PDB file of C-alpha atoms in Angstrom:
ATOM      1  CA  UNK A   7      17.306 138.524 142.316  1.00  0.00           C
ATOM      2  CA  UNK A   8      17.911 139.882 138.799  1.00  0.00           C
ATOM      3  CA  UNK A   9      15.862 142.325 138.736  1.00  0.00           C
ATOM      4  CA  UNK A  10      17.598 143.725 142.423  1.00  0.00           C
ATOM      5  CA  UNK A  11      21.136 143.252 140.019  1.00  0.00           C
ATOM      6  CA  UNK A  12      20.270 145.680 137.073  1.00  0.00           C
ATOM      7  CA  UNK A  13      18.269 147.773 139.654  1.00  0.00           C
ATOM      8  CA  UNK A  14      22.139 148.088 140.889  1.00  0.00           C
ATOM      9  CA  UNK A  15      23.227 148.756 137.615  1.00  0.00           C
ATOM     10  CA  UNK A  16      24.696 145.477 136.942  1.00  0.00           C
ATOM     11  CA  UNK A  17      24.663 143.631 134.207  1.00  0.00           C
ATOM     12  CA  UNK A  18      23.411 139.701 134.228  1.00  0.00           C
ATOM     13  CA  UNK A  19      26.064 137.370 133.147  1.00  0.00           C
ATOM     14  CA  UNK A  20      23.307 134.628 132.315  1.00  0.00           C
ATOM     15  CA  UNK A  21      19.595 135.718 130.469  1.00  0.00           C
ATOM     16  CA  UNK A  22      16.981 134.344 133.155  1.00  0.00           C
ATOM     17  CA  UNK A  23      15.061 131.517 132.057  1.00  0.00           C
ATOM     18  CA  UNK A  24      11.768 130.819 134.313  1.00  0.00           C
ATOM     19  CA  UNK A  25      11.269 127.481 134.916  1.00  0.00           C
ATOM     20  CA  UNK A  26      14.308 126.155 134.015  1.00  0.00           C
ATOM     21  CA  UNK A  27      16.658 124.362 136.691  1.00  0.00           C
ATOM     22  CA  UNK A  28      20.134 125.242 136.538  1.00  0.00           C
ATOM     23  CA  UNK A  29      21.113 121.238 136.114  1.00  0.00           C
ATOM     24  CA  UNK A  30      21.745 118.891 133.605  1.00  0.00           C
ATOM     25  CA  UNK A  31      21.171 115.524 133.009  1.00  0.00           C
ATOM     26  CA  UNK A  32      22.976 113.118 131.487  1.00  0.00           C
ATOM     27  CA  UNK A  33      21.094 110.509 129.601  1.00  0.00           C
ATOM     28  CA  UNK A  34      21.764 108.266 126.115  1.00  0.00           C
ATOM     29  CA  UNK A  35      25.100 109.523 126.154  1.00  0.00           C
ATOM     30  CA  UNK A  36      23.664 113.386 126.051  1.00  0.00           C
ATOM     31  CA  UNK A  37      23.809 116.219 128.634  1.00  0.00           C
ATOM     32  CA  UNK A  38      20.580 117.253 128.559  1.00  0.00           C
ATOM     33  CA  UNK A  39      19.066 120.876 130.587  1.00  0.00           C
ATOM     34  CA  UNK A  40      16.230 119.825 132.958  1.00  0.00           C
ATOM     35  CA  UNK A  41      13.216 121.904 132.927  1.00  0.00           C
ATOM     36  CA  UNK A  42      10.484 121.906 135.512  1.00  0.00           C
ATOM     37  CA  UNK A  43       6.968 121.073 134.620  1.00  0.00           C
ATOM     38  CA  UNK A  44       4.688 122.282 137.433  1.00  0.00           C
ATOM     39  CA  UNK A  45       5.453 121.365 140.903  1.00  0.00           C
ATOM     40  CA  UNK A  46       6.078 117.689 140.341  1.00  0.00           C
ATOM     41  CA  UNK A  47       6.732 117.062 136.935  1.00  0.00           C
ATOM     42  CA  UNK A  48      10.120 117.743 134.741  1.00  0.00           C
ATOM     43  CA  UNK A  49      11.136 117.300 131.257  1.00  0.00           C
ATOM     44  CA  UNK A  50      14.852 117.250 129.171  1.00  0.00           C
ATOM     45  CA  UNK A  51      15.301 120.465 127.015  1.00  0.00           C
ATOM     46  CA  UNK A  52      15.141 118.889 123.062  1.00  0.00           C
ATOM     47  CA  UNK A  53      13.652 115.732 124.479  1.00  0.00           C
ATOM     48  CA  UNK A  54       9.576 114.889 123.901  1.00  0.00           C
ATOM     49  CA  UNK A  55       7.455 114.158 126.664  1.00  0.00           C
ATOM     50  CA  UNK A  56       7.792 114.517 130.769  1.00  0.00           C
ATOM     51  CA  UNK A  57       8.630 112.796 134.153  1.00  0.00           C
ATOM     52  CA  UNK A  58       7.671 112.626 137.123  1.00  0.00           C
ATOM     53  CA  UNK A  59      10.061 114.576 139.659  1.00  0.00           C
ATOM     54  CA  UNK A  60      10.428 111.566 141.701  1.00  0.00           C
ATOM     55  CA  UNK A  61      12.333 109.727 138.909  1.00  0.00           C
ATOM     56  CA  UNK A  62      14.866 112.447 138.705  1.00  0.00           C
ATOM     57  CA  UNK A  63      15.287 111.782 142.600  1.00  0.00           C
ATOM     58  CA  UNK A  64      15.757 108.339 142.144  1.00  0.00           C
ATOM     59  CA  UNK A  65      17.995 108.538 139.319  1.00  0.00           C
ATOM     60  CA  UNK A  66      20.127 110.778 141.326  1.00  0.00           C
ATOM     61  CA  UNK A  67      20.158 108.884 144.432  1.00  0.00           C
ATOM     62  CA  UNK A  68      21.311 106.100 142.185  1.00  0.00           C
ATOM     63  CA  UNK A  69      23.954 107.737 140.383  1.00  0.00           C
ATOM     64  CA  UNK A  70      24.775 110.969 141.305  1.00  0.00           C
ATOM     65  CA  UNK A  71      27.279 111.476 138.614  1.00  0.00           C
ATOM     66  CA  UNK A  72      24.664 111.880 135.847  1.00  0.00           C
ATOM     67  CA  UNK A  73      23.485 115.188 137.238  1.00  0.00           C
ATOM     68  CA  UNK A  74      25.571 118.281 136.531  1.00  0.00           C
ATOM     69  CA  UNK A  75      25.687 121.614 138.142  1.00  0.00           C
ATOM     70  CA  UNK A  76      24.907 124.671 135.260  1.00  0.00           C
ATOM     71  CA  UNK A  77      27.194 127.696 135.825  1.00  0.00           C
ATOM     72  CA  UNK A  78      24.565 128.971 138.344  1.00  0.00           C
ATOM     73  CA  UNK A  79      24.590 126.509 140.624  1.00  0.00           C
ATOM     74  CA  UNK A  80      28.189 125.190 139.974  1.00  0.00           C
ATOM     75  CA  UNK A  81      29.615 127.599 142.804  1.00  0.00           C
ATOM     76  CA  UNK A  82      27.683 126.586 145.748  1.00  0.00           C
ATOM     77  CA  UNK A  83      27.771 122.658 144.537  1.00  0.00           C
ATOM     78  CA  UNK A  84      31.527 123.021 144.409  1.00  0.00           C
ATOM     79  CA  UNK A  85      31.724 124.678 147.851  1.00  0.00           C
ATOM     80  CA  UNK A  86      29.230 122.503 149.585  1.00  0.00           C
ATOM     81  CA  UNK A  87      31.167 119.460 148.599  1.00  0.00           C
ATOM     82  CA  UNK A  88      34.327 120.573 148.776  1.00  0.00           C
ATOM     83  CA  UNK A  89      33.790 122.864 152.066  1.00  0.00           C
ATOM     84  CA  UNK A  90      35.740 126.051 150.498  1.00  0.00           C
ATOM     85  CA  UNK A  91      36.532 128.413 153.254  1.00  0.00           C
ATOM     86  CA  UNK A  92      38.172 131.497 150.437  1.00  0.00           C
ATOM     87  CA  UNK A  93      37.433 131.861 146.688  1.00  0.00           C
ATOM     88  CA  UNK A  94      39.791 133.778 144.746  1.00  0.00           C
ATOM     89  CA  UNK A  95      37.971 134.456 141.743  1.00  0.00           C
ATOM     90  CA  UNK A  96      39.141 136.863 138.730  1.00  0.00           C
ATOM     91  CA  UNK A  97      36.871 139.677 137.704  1.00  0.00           C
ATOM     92  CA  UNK A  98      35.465 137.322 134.848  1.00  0.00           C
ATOM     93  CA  UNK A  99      33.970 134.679 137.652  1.00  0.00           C
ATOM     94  CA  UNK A 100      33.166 137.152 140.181  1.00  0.00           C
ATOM     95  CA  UNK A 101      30.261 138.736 137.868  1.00  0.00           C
ATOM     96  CA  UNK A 102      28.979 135.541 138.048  1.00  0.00           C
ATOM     97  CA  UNK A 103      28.349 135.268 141.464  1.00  0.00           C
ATOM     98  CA  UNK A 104      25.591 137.857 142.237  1.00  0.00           C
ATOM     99  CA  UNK A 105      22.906 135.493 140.067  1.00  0.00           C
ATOM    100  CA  UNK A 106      24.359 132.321 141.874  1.00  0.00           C
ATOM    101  CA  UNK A 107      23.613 133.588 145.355  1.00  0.00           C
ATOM    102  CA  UNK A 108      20.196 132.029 145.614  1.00  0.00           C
ATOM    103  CA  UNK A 109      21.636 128.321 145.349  1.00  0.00           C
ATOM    104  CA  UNK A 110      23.718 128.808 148.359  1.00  0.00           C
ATOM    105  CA  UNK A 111      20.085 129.752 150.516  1.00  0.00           C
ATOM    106  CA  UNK A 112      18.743 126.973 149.028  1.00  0.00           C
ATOM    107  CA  UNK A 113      21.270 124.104 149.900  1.00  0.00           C
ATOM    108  CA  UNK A 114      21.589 126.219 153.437  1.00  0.00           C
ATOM    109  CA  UNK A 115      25.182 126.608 153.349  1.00  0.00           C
ATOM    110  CA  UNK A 116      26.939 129.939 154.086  1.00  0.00           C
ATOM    111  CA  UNK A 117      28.826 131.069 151.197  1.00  0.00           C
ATOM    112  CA  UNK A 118      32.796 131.133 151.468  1.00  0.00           C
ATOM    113  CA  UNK A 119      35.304 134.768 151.742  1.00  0.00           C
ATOM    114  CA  UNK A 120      35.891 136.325 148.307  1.00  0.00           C
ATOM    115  CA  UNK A 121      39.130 137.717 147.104  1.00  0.00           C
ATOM    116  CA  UNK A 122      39.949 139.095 143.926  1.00  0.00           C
ATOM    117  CA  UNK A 123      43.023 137.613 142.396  1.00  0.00           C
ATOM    118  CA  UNK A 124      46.634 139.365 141.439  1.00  0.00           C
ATOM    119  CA  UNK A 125      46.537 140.277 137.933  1.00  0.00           C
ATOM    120  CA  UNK A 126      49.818 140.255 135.571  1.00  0.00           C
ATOM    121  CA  UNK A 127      50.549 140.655 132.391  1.00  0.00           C
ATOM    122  CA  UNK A 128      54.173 139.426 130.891  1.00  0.00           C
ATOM    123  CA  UNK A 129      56.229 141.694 128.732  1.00  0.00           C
ATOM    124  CA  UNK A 130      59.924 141.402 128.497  1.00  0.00           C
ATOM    125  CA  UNK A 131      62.329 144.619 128.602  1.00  0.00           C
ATOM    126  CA  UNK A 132      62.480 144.461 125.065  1.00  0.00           C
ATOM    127  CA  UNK A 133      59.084 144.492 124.223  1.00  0.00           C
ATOM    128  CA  UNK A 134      58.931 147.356 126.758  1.00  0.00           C
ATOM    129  CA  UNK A 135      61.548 149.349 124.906  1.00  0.00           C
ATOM    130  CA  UNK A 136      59.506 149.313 121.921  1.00  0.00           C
ATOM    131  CA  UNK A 137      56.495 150.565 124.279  1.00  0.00           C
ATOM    132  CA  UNK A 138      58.205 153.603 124.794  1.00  0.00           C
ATOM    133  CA  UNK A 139      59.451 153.968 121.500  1.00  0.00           C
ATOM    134  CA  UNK A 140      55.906 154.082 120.481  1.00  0.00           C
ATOM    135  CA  UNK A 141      55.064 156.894 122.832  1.00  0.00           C
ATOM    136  CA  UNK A 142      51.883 154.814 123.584  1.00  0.00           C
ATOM    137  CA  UNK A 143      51.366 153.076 127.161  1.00  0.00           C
ATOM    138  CA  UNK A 144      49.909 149.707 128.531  1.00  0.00           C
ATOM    139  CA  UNK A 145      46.280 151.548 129.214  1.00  0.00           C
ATOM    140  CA  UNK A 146      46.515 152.666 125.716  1.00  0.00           C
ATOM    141  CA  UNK A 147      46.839 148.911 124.513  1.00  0.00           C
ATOM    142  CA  UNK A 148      44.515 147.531 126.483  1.00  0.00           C
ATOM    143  CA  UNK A 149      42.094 149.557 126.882  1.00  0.00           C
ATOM    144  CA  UNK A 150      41.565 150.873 123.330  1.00  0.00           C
ATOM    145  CA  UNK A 151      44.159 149.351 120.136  1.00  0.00           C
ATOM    146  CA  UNK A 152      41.932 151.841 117.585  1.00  0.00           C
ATOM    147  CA  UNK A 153      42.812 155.046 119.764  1.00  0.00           C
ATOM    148  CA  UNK A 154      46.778 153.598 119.928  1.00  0.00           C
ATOM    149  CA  UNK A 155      46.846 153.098 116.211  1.00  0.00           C
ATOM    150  CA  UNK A 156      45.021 156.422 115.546  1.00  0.00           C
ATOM    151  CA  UNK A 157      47.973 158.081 117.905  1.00  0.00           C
ATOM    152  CA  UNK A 158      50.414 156.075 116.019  1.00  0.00           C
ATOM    153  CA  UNK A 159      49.434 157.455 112.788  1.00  0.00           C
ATOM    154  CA  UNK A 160      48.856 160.648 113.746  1.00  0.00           C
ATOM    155  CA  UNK A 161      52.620 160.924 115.030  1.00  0.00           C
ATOM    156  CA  UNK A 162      53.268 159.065 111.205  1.00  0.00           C
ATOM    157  CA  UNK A 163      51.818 162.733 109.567  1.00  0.00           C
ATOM    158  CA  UNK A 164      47.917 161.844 109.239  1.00  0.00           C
ATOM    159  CA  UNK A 165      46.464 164.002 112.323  1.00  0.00           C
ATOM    160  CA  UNK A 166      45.737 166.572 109.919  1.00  0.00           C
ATOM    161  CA  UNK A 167      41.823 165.736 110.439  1.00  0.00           C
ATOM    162  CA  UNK A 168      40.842 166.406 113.865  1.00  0.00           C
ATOM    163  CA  UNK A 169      41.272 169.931 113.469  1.00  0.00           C
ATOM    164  CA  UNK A 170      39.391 169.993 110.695  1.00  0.00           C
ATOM    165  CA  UNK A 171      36.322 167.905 112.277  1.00  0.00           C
ATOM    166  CA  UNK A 172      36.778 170.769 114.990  1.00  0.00           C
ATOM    167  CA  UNK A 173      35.982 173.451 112.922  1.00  0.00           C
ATOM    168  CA  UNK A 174      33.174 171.607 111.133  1.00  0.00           C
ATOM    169  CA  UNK A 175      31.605 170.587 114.275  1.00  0.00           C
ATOM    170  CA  UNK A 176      32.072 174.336 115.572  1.00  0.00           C
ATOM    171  CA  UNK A 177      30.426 175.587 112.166  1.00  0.00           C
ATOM    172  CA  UNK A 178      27.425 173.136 112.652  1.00  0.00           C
ATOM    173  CA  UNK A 179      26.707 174.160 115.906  1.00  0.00           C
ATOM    174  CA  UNK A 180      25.864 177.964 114.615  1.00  0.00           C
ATOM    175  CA  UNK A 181      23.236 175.931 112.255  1.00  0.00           C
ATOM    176  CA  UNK A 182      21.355 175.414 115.640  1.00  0.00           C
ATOM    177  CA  UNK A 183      20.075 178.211 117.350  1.00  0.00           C
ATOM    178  CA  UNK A 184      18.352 179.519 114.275  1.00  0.00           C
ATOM    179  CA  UNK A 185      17.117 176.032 112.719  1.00  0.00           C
ATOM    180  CA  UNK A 186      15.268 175.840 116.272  1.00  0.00           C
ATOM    181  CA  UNK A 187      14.194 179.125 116.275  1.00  0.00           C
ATOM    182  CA  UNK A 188      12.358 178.835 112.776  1.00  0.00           C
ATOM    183  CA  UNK A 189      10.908 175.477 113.506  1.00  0.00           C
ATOM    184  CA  UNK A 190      11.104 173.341 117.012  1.00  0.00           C
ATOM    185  CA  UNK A 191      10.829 170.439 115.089  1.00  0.00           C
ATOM    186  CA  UNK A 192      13.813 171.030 113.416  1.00  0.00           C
ATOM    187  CA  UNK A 193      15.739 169.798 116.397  1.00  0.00           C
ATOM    188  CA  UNK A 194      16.014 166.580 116.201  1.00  0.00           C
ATOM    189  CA  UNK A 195      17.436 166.232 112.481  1.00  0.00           C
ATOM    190  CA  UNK A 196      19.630 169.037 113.335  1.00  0.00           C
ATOM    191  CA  UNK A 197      21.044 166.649 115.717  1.00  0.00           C
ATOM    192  CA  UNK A 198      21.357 163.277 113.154  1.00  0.00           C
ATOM    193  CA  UNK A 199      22.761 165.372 110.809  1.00  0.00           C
ATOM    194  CA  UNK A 200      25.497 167.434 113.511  1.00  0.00           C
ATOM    195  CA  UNK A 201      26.239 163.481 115.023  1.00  0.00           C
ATOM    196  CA  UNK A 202      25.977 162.016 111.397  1.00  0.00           C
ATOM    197  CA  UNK A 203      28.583 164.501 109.958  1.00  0.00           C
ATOM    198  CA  UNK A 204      31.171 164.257 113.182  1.00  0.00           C
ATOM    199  CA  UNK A 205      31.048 160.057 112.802  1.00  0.00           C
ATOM    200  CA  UNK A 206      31.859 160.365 109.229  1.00  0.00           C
ATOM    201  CA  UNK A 207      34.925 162.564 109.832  1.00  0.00           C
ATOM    202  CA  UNK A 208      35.707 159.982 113.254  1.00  0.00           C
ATOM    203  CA  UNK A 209      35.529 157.395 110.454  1.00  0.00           C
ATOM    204  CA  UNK A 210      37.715 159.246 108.069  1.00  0.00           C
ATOM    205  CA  UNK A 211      40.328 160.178 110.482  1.00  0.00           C
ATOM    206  CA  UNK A 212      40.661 156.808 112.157  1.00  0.00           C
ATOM    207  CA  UNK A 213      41.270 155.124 108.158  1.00  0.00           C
ATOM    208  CA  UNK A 214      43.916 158.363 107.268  1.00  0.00           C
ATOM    209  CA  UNK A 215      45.381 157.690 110.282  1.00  0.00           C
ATOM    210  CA  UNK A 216      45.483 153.845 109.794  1.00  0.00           C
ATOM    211  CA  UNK A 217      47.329 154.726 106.454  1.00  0.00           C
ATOM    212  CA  UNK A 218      50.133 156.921 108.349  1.00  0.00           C
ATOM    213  CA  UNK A 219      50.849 154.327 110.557  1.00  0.00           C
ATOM    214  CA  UNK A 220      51.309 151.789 107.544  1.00  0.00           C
ATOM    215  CA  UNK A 221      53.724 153.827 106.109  1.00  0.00           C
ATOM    216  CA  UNK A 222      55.707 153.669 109.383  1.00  0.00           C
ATOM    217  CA  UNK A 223      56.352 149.792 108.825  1.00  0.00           C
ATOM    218  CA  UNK A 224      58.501 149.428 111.558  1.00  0.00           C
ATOM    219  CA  UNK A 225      56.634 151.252 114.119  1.00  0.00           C
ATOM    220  CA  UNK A 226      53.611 149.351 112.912  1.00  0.00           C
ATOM    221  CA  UNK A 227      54.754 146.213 113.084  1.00  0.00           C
ATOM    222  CA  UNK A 228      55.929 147.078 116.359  1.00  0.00           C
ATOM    223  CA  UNK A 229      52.512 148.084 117.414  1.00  0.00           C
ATOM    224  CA  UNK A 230      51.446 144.552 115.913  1.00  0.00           C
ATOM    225  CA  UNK A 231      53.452 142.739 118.196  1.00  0.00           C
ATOM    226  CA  UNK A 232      52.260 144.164 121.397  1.00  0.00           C
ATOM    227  CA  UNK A 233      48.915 143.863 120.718  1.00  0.00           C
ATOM    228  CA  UNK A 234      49.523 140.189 119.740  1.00  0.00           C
ATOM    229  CA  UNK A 235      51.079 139.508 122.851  1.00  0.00           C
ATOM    230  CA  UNK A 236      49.499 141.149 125.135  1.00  0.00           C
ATOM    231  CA  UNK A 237      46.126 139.138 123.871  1.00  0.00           C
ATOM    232  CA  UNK A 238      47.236 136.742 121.859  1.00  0.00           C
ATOM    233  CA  UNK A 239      44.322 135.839 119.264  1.00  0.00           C
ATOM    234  CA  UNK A 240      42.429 138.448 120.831  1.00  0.00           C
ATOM    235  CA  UNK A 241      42.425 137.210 123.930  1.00  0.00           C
ATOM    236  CA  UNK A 242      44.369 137.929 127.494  1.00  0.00           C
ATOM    237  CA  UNK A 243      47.388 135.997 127.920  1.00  0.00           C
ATOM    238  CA  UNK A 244      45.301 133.676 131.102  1.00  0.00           C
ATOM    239  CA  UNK A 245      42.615 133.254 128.987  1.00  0.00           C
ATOM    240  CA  UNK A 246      44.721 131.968 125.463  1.00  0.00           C
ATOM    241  CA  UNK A 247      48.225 131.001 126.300  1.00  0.00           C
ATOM    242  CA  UNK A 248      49.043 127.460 128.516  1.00  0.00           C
ATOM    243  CA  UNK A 249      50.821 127.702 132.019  1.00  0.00           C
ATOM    244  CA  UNK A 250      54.104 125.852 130.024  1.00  0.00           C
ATOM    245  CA  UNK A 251      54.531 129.332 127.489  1.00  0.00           C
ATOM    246  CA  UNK A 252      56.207 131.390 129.842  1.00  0.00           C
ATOM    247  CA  UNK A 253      58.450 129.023 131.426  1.00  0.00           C
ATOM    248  CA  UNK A 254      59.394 127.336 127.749  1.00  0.00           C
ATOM    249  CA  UNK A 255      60.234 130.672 126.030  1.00  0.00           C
ATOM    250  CA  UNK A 256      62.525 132.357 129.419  1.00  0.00           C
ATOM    251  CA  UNK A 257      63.275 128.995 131.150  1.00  0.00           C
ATOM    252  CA  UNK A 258      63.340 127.877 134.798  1.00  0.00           C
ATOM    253  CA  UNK A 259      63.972 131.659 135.877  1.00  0.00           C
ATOM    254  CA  UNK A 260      60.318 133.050 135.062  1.00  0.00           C
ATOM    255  CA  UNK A 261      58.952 131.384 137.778  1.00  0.00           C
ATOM    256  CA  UNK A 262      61.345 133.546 140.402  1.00  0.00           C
ATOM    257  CA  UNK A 263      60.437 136.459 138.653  1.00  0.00           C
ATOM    258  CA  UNK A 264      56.638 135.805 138.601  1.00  0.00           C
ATOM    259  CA  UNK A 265      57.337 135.663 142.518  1.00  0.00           C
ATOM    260  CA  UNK A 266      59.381 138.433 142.580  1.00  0.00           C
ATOM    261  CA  UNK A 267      57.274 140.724 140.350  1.00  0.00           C
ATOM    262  CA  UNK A 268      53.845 139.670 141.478  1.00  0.00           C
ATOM    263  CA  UNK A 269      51.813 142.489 143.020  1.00  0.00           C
ATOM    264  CA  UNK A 270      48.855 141.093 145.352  1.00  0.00           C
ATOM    265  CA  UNK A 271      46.428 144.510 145.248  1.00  0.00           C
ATOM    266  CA  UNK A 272      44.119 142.989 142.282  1.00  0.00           C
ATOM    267  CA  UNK A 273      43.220 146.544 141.519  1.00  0.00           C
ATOM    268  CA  UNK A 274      46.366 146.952 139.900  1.00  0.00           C
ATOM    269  CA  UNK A 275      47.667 145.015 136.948  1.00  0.00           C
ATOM    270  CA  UNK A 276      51.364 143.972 137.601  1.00  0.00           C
ATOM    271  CA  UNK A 277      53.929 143.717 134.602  1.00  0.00           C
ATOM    272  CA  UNK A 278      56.217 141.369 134.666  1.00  0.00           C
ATOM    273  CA  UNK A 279      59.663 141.160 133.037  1.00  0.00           C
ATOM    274  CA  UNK A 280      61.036 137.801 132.906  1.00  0.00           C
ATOM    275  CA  UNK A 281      64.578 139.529 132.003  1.00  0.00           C
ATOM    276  CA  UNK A 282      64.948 141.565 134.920  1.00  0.00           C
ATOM    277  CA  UNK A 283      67.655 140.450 137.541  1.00  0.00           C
ATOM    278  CA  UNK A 284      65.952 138.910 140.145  1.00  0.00           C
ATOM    279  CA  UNK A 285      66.028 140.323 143.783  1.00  0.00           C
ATOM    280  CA  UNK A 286      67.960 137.585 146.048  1.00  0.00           C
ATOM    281  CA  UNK A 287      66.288 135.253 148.751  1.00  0.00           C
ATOM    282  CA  UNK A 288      66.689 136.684 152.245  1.00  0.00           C
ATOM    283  CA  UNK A 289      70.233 135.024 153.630  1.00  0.00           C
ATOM    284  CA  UNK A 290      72.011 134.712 149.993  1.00  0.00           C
TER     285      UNK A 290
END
């Protein structure tokens, strides 16, 4: 099966590990990975020595609790004891599930609908104000904070090196046709040195840059704050901030305009602004 996923161009979400099951046992107070042994034999992962694989069923049938599904085999564990008909997964999960198919054929059971979830991101009107301000947008932010601070800095007066590292990189490029045509060979370091010389400039405009922006405090610190809260700690706000923030910080209304605001096509990512008027319920 993994090899069929990065033949698709996928990559695995867990390294493969023959011979290893994907549960755990719990024993002296320690979860412990199981690992097969031949055919009938098994052993705990950090633990000397080996067991027959009738013990394990025995210990199981006895207590069922000190077995634990891996992230593999969590999925189709979960859905045959729970019976789920629909899992709405984010993109995070869903990578998973390609490597945890073959649990689901093994237990027999037919694995449930998928469905992306809705994706948001909170940002008040403020904090969108000083988005625009910046002349930067929420791709820029999210997708790459070097590029947006480079852009910032260059609008701060330090752009004055890209075109610069165009002319050098045009210049270099005549150093090719007749460094090949003296010596084949040549080719190769011709290439180091033309993608040596263009990261050093990358490098040097991305710190001049860096220095602009400082000097534009306020837009800076502006550019701080976004970045901090749309991934707080480097992380998305699901991922690092508790379902309590939101509500705490704009009150009982943020969870009308999470309703309100909430697009359901998960290949969009829906902003929403807890200080926007809310639209009013059918019949008020």
């Amino acid at each position: 099966r993994e090899a069929e996923i990065a033949a698709r161009g996928y990559a695995l979400q867990v390294t493969p590990q023959p011979g290893v099951s994907p549960l755990f046992l719990l024993r002296g107070g320690e979860r412990r990975r199981i690992e097969w042994r031949g055919d009938d034999r098994f052993a705990l992962r950090g633990v000397e020595g080996e067991e027959p694989v009738a013990a394990l069923l025995e210990t199981i049938d006895e207590n069922p609790a000190v077995v634990s599904p891996g992230v593999l085999a969590r999925p189709a564990i979960q859905d045959a004891t729970l019976g789920t008909s629909v899992l709405i997964l984010g993109p995070g999960e869903t990578a998973y599930l390609p490597q945890a198919a073959p649990a689901y054929e093994l237990l027999g059971i037919a694995p449930p609908a998928l469905a992306l979830r809705p994706q948001a991101v909170v940002l008040d009107g403020r904090q969108m104000e000083h988005l625009d301000d910046l002349g930067l947008g929420l791709a820029d932010l999210l997708g790459d904070p070097t590029a947006a601070r480079r852009r910032l800095g260059e609008r701060a007066g330090g752009g004055f090196v890209d075109p610069v590292r165009a002319r050098v990189a045009e210049i270099l490029g005549e150093l090719g046709a007749p460094a090949t045509a003296l010596d084949p060979n040549l080719e190769k370091p011709f290439e180091k040195t033309r993608e040596s010389v263009d990261r050093a400039l990358e490098a040097f405009a991305g710190k001049v840059a860096a220095a602009a922006a400082r000097r534009d405090e306020l837009h800076s610190q502006r550019l701080d704050q976004l970045l901090e809260t749309l991934q707080p700690g480097g992380a998305f706000q699901e991922r690092s901030l508790s379902a309590g923030f939101f509500p705490g910080k704009y009150g009982e209304s943020f969870g009308a305009a999470l309703l309100d605001q909430l697009g359901l096509d998960p290949r969009y990512l829906s902003v929403v602004d807890p200080t926007r008027p809310t639209a009013p319920a059918a019949g008020e």
